[in-house]
mmCIF file with all atom_site columns, C-alpha atoms in Angstrom:
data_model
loop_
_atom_site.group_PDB
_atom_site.id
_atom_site.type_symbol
_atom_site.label_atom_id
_atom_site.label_alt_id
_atom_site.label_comp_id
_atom_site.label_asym_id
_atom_site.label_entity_id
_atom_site.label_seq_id
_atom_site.pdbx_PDB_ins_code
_atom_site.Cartn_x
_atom_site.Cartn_y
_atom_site.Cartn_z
_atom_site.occupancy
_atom_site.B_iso_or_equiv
_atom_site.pdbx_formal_charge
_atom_site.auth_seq_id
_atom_site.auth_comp_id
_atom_site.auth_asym_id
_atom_site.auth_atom_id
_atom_site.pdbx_PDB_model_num
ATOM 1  C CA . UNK Z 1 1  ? 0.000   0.000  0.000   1.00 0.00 ? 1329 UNK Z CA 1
ATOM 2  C CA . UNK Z 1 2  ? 1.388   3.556  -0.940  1.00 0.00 ? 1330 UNK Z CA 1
ATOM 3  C CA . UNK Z 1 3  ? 1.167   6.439  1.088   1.00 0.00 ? 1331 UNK Z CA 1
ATOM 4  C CA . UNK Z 1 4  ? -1.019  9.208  0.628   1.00 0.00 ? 1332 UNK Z CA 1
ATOM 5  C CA . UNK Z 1 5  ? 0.516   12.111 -1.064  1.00 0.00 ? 1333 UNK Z CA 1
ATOM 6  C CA . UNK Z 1 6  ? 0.524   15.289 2.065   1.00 0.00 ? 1334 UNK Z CA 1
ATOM 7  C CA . UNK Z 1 7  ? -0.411  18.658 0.967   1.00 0.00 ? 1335 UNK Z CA 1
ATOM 8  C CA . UNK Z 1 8  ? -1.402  21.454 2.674   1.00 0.00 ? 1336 UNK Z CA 1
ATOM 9  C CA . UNK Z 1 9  ? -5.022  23.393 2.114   1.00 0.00 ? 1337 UNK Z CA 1
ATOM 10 C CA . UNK Z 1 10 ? -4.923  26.776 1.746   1.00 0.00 ? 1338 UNK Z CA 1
ATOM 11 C CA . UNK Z 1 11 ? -7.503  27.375 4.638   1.00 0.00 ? 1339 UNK Z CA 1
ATOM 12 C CA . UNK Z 1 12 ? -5.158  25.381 6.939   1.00 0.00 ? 1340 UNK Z CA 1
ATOM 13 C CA . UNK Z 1 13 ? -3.001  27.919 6.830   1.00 0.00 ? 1341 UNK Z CA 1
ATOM 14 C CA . UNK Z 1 14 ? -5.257  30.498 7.795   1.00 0.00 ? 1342 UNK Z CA 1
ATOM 15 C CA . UNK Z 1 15 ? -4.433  32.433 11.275  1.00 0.00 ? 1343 UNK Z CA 1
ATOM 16 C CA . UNK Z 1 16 ? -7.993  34.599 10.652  1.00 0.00 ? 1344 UNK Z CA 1
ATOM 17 C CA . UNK Z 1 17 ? -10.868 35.157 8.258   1.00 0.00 ? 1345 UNK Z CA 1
ATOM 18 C CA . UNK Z 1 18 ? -10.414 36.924 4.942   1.00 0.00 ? 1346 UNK Z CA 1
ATOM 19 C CA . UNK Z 1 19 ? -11.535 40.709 4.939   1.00 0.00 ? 1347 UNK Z CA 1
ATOM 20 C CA . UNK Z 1 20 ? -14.165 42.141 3.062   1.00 0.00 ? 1348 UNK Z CA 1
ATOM 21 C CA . UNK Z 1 21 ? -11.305 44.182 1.324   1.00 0.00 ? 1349 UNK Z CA 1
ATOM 22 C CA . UNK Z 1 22 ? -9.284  40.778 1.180   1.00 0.00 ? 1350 UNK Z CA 1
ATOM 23 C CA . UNK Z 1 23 ? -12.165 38.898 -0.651  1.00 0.00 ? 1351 UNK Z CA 1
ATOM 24 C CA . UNK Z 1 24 ? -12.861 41.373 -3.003  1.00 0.00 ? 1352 UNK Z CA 1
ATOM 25 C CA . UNK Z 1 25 ? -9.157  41.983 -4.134  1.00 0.00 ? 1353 UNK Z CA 1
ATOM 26 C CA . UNK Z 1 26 ? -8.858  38.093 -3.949  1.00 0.00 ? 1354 UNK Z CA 1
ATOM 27 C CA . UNK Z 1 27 ? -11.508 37.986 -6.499  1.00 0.00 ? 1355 UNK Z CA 1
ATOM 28 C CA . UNK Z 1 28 ? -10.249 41.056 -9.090  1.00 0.00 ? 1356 UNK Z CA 1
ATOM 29 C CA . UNK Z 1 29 ? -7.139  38.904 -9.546  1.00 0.00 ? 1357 UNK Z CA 1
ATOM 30 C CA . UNK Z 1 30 ? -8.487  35.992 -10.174 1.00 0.00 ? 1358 UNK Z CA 1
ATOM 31 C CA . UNK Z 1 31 ? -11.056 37.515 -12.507 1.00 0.00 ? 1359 UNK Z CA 1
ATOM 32 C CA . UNK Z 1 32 ? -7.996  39.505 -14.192 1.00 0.00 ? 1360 UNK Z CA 1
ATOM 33 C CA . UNK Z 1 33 ? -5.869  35.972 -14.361 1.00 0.00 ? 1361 UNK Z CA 1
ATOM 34 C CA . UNK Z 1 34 ? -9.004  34.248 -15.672 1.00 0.00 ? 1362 UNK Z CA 1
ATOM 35 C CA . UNK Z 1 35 ? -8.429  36.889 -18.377 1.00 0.00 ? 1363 UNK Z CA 1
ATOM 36 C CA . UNK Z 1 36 ? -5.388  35.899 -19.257 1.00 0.00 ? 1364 UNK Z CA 1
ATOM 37 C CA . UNK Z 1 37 ? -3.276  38.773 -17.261 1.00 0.00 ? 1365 UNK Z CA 1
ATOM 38 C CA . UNK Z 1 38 ? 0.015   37.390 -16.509 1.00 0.00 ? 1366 UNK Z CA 1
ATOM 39 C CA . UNK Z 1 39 ? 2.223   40.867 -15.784 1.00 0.00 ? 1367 UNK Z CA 1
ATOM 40 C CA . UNK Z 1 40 ? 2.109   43.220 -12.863 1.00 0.00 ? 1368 UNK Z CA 1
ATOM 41 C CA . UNK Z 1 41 ? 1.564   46.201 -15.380 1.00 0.00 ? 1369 UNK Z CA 1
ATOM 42 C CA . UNK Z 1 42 ? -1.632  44.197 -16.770 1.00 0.00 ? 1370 UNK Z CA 1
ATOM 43 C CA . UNK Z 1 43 ? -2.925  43.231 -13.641 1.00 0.00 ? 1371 UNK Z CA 1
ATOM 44 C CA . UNK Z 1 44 ? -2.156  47.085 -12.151 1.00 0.00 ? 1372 UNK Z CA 1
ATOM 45 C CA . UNK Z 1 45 ? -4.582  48.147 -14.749 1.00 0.00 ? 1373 UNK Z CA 1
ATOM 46 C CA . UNK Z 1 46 ? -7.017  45.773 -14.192 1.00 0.00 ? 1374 UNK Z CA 1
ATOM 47 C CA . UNK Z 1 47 ? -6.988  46.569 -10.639 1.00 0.00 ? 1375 UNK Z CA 1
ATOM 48 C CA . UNK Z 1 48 ? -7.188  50.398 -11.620 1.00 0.00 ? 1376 UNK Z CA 1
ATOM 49 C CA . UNK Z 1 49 ? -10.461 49.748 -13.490 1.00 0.00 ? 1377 UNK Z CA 1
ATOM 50 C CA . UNK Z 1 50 ? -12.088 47.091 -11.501 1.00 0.00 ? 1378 UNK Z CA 1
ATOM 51 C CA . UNK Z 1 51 ? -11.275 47.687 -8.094  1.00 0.00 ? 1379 UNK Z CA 1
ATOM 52 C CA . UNK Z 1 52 ? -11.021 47.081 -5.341  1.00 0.00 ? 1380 UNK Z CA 1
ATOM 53 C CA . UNK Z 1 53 ? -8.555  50.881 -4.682  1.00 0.00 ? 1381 UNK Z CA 1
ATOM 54 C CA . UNK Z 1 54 ? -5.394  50.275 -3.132  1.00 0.00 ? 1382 UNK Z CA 1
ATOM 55 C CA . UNK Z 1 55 ? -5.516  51.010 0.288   1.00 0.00 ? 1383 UNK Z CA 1
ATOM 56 C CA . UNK Z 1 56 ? -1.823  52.138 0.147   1.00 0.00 ? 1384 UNK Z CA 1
ATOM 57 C CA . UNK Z 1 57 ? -2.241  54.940 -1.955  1.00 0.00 ? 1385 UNK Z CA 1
ATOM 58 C CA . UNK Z 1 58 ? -5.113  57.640 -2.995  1.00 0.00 ? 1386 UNK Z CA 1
ATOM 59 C CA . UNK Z 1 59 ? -6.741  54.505 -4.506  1.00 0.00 ? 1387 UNK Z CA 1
ATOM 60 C CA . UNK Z 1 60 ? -4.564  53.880 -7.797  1.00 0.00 ? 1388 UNK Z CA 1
ATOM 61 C CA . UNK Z 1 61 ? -2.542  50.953 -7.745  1.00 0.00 ? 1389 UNK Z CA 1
ATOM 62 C CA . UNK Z 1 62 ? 1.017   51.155 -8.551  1.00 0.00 ? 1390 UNK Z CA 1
ATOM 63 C CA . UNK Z 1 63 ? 4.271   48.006 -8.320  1.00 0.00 ? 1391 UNK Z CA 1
ATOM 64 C CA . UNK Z 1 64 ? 5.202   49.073 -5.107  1.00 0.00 ? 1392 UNK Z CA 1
ATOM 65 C CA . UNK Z 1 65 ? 2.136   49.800 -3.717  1.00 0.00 ? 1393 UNK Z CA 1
ATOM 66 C CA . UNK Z 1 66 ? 0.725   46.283 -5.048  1.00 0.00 ? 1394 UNK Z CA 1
ATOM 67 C CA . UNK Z 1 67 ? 4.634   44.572 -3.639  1.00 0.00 ? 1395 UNK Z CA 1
ATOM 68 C CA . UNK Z 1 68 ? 3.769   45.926 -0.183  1.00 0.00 ? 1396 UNK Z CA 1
ATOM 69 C CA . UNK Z 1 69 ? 0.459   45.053 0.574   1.00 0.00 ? 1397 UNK Z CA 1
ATOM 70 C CA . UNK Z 1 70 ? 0.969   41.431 -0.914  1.00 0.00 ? 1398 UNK Z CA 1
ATOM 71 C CA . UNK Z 1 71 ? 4.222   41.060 1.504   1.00 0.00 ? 1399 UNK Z CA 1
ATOM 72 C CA . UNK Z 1 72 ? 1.759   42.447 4.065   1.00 0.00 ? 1400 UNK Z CA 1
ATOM 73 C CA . UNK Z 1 73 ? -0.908  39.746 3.680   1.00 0.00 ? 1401 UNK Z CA 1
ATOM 74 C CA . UNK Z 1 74 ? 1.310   36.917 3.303   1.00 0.00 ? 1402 UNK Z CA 1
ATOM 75 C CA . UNK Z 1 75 ? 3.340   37.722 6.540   1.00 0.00 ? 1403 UNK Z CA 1
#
């Protein structure tokens, strides 16, 4: 008999629930990767027109706005 192959579910790693903000930014990048996005300039724009603002910033998002908050949530 083999052993079962160990992963790890995303929600196991969990330390709290998602935000509302979280969700819906969750959501605009998958939409924008659904899309076919695949580079931080196309994605930046698709963020731009769909939303949700960066919370960084006056609302736009820019690379280093969109680098800091991602190192932010995945601390």
């Amino acid at each position: 008999m083999s052993t079962p192959e160990v992963y790890l579910q995303p929600h196991q790693a969990r330390k709290r629930p998602n935000t509302p903000f979280e969700d819906l930014l969750g959501d605009s990048i998958e939409r924008a990767f659904g899309n076919g996005v695949s580079e931080l300039g196309d994605l930046l724009a698709h963020l731009n027109l769909a939303g949700p603002p960066c919370p960084l910033t006056s609302g736009e998002w820019t690379a280093e706005a969109y680098q800091t908050l991602m190192a932010r949530l995945g601390a």
